[in-house]
mmCIF file of C-alpha atoms in Angstrom:
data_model
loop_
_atom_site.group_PDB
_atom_site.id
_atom_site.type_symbol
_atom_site.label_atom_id
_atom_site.label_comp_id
_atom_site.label_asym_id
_atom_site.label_seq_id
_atom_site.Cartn_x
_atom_site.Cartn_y
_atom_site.Cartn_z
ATOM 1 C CA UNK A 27 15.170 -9.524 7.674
ATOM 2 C CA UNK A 28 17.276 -7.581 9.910
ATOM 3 C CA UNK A 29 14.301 -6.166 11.682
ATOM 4 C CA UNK A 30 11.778 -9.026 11.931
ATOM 5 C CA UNK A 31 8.696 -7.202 13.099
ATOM 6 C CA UNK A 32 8.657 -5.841 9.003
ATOM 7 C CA UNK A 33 8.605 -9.221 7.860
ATOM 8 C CA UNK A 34 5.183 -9.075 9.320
ATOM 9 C CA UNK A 35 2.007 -7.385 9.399
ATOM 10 C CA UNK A 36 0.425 -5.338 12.538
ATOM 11 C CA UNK A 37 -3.221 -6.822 13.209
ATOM 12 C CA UNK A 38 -4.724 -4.389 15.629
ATOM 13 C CA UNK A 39 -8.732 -5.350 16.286
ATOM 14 C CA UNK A 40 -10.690 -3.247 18.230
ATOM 15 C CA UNK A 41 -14.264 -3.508 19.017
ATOM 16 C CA UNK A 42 -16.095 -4.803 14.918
ATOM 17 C CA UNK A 43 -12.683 -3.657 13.271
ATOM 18 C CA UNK A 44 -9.401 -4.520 12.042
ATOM 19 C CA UNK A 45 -6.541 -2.504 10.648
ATOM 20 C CA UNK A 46 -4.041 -4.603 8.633
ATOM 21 C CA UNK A 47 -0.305 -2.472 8.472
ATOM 22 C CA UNK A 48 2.724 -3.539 6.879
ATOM 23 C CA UNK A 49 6.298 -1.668 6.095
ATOM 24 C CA UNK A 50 9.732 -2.277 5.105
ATOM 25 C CA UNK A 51 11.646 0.370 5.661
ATOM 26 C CA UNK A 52 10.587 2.588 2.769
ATOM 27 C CA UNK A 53 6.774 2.566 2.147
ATOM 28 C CA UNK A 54 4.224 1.696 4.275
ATOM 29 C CA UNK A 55 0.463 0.342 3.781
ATOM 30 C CA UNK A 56 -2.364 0.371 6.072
ATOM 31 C CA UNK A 57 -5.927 -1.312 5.270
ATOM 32 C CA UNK A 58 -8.931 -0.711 7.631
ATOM 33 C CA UNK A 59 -11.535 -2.793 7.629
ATOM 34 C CA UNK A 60 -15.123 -4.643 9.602
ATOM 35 C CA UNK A 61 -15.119 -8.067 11.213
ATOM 36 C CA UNK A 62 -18.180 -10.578 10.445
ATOM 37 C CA UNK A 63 -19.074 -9.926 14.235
ATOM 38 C CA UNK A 64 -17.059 -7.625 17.223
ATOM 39 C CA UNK A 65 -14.241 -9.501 18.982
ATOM 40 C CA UNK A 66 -14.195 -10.659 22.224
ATOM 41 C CA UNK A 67 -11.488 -8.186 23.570
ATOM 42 C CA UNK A 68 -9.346 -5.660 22.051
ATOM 43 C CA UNK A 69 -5.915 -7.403 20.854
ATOM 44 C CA UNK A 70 -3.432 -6.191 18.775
ATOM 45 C CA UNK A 71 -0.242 -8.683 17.614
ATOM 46 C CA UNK A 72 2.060 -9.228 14.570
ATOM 47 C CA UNK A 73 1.347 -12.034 12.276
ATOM 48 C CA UNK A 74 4.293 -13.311 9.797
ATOM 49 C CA UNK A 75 3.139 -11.940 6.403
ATOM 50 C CA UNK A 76 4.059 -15.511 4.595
ATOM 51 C CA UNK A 77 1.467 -17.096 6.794
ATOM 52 C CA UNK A 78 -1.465 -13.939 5.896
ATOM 53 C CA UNK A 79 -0.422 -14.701 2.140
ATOM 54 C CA UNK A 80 -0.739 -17.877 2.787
ATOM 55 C CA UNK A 81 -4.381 -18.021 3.997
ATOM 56 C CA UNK A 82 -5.151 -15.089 1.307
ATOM 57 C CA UNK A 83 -4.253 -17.785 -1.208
ATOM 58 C CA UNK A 84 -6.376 -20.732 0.760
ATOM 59 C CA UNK A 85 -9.819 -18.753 0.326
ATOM 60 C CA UNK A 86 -9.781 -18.337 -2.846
ATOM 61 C CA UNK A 87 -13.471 -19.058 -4.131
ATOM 62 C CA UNK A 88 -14.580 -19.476 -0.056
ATOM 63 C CA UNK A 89 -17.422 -17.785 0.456
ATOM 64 C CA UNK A 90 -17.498 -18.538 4.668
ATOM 65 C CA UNK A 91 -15.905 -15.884 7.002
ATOM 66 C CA UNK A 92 -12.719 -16.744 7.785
ATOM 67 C CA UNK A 93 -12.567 -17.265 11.841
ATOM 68 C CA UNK A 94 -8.898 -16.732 13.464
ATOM 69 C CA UNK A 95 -8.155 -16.906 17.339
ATOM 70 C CA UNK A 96 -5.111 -16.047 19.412
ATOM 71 C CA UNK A 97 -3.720 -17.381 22.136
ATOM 72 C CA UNK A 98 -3.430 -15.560 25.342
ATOM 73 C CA UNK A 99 0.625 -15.473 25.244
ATOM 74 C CA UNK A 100 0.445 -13.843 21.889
ATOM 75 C CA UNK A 101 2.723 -16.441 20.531
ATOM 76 C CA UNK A 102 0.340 -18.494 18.378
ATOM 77 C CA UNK A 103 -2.646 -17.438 15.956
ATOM 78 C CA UNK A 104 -4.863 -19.895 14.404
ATOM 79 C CA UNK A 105 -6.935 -19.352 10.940
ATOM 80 C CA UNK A 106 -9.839 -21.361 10.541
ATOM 81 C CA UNK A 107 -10.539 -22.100 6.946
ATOM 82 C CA UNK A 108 -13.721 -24.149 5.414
ATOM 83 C CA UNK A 109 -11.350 -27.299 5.191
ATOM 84 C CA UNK A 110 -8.289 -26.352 6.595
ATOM 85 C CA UNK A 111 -6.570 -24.874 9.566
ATOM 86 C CA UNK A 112 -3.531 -22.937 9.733
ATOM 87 C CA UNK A 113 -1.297 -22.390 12.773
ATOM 88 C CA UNK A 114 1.184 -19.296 12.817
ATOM 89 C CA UNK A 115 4.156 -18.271 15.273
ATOM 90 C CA UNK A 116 3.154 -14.524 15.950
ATOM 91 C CA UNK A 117 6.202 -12.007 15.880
ATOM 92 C CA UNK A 118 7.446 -10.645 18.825
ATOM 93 C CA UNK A 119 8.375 -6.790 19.088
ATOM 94 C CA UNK A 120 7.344 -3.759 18.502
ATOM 95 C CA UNK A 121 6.068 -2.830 15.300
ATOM 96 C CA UNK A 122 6.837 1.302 14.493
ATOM 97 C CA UNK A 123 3.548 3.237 15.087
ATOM 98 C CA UNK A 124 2.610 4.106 11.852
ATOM 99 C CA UNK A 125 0.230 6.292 12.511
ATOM 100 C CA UNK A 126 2.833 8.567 13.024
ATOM 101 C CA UNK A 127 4.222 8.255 10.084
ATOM 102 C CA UNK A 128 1.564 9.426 7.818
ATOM 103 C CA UNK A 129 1.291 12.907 6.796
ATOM 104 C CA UNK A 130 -1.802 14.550 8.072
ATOM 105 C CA UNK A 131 -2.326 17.017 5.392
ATOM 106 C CA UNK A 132 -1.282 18.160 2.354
ATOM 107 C CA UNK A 133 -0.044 21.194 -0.049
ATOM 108 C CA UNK A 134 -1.221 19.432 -3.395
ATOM 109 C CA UNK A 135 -3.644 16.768 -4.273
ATOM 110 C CA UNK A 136 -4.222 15.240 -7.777
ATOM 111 C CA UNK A 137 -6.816 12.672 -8.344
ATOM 112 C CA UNK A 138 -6.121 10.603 -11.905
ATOM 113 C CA UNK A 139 -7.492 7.227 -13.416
ATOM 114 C CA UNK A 140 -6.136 4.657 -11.518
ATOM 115 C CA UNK A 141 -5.744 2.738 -14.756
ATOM 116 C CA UNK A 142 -4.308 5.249 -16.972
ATOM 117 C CA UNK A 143 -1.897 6.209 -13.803
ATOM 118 C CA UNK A 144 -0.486 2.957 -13.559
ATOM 119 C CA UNK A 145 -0.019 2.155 -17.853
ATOM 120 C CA UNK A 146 2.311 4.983 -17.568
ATOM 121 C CA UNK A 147 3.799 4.190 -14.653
ATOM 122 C CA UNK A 148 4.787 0.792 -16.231
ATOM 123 C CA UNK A 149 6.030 2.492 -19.470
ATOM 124 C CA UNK A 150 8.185 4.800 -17.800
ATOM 125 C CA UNK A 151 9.761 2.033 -15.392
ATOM 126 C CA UNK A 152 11.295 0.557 -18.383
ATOM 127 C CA UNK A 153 13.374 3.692 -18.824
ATOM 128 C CA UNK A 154 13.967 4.011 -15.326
ATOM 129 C CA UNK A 155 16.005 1.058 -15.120
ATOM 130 C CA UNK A 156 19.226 2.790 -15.978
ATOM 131 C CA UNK A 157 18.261 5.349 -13.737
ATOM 132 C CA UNK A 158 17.966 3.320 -10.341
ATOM 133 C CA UNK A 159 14.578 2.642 -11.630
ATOM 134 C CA UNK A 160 13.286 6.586 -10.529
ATOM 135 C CA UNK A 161 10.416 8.159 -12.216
ATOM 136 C CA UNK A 162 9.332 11.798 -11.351
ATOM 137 C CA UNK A 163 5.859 12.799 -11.329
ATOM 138 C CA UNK A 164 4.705 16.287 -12.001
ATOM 139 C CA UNK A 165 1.795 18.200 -11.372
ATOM 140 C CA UNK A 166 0.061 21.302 -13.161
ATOM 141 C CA UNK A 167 -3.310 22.647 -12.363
ATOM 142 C CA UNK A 168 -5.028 23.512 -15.344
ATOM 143 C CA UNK A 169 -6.352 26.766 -17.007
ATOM 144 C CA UNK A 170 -9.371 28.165 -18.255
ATOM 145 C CA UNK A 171 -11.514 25.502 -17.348
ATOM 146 C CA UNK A 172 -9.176 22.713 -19.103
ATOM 147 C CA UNK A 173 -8.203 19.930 -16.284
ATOM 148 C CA UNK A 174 -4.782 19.800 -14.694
ATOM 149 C CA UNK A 175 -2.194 17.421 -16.329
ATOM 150 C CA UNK A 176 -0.105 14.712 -14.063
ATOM 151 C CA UNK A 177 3.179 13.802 -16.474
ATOM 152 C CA UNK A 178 5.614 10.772 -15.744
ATOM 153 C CA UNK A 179 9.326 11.391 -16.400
ATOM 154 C CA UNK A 180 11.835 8.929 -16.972
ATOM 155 C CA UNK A 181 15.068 8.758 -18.765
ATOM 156 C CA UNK A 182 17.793 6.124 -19.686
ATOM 157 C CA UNK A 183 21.068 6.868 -20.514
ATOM 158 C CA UNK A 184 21.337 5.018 -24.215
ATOM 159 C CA UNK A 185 17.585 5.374 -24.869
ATOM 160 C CA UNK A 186 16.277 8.471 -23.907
ATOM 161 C CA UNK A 187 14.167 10.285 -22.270
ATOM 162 C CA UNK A 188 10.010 8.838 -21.550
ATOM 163 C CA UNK A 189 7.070 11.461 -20.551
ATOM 164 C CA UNK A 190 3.607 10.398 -20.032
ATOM 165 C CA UNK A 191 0.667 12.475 -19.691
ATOM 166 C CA UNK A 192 -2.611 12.277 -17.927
ATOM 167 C CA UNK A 193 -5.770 14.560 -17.017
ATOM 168 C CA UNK A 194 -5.656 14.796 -14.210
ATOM 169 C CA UNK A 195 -8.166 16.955 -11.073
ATOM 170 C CA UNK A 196 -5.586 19.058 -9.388
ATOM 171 C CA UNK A 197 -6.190 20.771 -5.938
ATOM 172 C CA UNK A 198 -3.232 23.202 -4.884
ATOM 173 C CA UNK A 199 0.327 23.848 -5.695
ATOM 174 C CA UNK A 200 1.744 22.839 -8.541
ATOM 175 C CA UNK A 201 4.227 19.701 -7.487
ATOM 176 C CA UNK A 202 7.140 17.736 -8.220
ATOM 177 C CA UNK A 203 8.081 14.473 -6.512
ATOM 178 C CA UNK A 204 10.332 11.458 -7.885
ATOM 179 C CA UNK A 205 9.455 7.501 -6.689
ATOM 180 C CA UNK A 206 10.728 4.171 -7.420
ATOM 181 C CA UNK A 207 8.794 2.795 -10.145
ATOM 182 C CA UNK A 208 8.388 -0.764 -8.686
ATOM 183 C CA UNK A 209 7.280 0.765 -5.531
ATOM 184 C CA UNK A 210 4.644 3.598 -7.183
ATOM 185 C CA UNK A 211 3.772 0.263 -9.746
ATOM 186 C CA UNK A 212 2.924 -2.124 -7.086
ATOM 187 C CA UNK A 213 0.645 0.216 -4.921
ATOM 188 C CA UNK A 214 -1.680 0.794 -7.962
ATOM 189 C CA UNK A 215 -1.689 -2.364 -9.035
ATOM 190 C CA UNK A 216 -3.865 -3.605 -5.901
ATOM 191 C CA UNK A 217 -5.954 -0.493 -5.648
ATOM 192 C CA UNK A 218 -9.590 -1.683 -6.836
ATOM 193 C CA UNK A 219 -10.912 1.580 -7.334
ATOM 194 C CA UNK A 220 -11.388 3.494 -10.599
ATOM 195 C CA UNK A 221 -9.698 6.548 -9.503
ATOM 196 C CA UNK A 222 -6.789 7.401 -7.486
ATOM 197 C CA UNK A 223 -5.799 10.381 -5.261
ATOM 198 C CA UNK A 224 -2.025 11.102 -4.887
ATOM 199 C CA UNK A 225 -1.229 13.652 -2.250
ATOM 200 C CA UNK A 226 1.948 15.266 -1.809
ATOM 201 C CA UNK A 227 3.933 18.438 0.482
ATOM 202 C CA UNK A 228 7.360 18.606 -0.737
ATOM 203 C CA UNK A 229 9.190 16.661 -2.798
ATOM 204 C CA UNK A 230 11.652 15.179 -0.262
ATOM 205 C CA UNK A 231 8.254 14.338 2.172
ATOM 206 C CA UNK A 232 6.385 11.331 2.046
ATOM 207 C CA UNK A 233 3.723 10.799 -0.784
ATOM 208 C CA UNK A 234 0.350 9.017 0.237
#
């Protein structure tokens, strides 16, 4: 709350798309998506992310685009829902460009079942809590035709030590790289896909 423009989300629409991007500080998330017809003008502002979860929790079951206008100050946003309207105070600042942020390449990428990834994930956060809730992630490619492996380290103090192990499609180095199990937890639980790709440089560098 020290820095209010990361208690919201960056809205950037240009032309028949949106980008949603959010941050606090430590991870960052960016979602790109189409518009149910091309805006009127290119606008870009930063709406509080209460008021986003807000409407995300109003739709539920609507099956009606959603139809939101700002006004030309950039202070105010409304979100026209089926039966209801919602008004917003935008944020005023400026949000850190993220695209900047985000590595452009990589030295290794694995690609795992999402599902699998994140059940081990969760089993190794419980013996991560002693340890500042940290779990390491490993990567080794495979040999002889047998698929690479991604393993999930933990370890608490009076408990022990936790590995999990997945197949996994390795491209590249082998890696190492630790995360914060909430953090690594709460990304895949909102992915929708079946698989995920993790892609990593060096262990102190940003994993996406």
């Amino acid at each position: 709350d020290s820095r209010p423009v990361l208690t919201g989300i960056k809205v950037e629409i240009e032309g028949d798309g949106f980008t949603f991007a959010g941050a606090d500080g430590f991870r960052l998330a960016v979602f790109k998506g189409k518009l149910a017809q091309p805006a009127s003008e290119n606008v870009s502002f930063i709406v509080p992310a209460r008021a986003l979860l807000e409407v995300g929790r109003l739709i539920t079951g609507q099956k009606q685009p959603v139809e939101f206008t700002v006004t030309p100050s950039k202070g105010q946003a409304l979100f026209r829902l089926e039966n209801v309207e919602v008004v917003t105070q935008l944020i005023q600042g400026t949000f850190p460009d993220y695209s900047q942020l985000i590595p452009q390449s990589y030295d290794t990428k694995v690609v795992v079942d999402l599902q699998e990834f994140l059940r081990a994930t969760r089993t190794a956060a419980i013996f991560a809590r002693d340890g500042s809730g940290i779990v390491r992630v490993q990567v080794t490619g495979g040999t002889d035709g047998s698929p690479g492996k991604l393993s999930i380290l933990s370890r608490a103090e009076e408990v022990g030590e936790n590995q999990g192990e997945i197949d996994a499609n390795v491209e590249g180095d082998e890696a190492k790289i630790a995360f914060n199990s909430k953090y690594l937890a709460d990304v895949l639980g909102v992915l929708e896909e079946s698989e995920v790709a993790l892609e990593t440089t060096t262990s102190s560098s940003p994993g996406v």
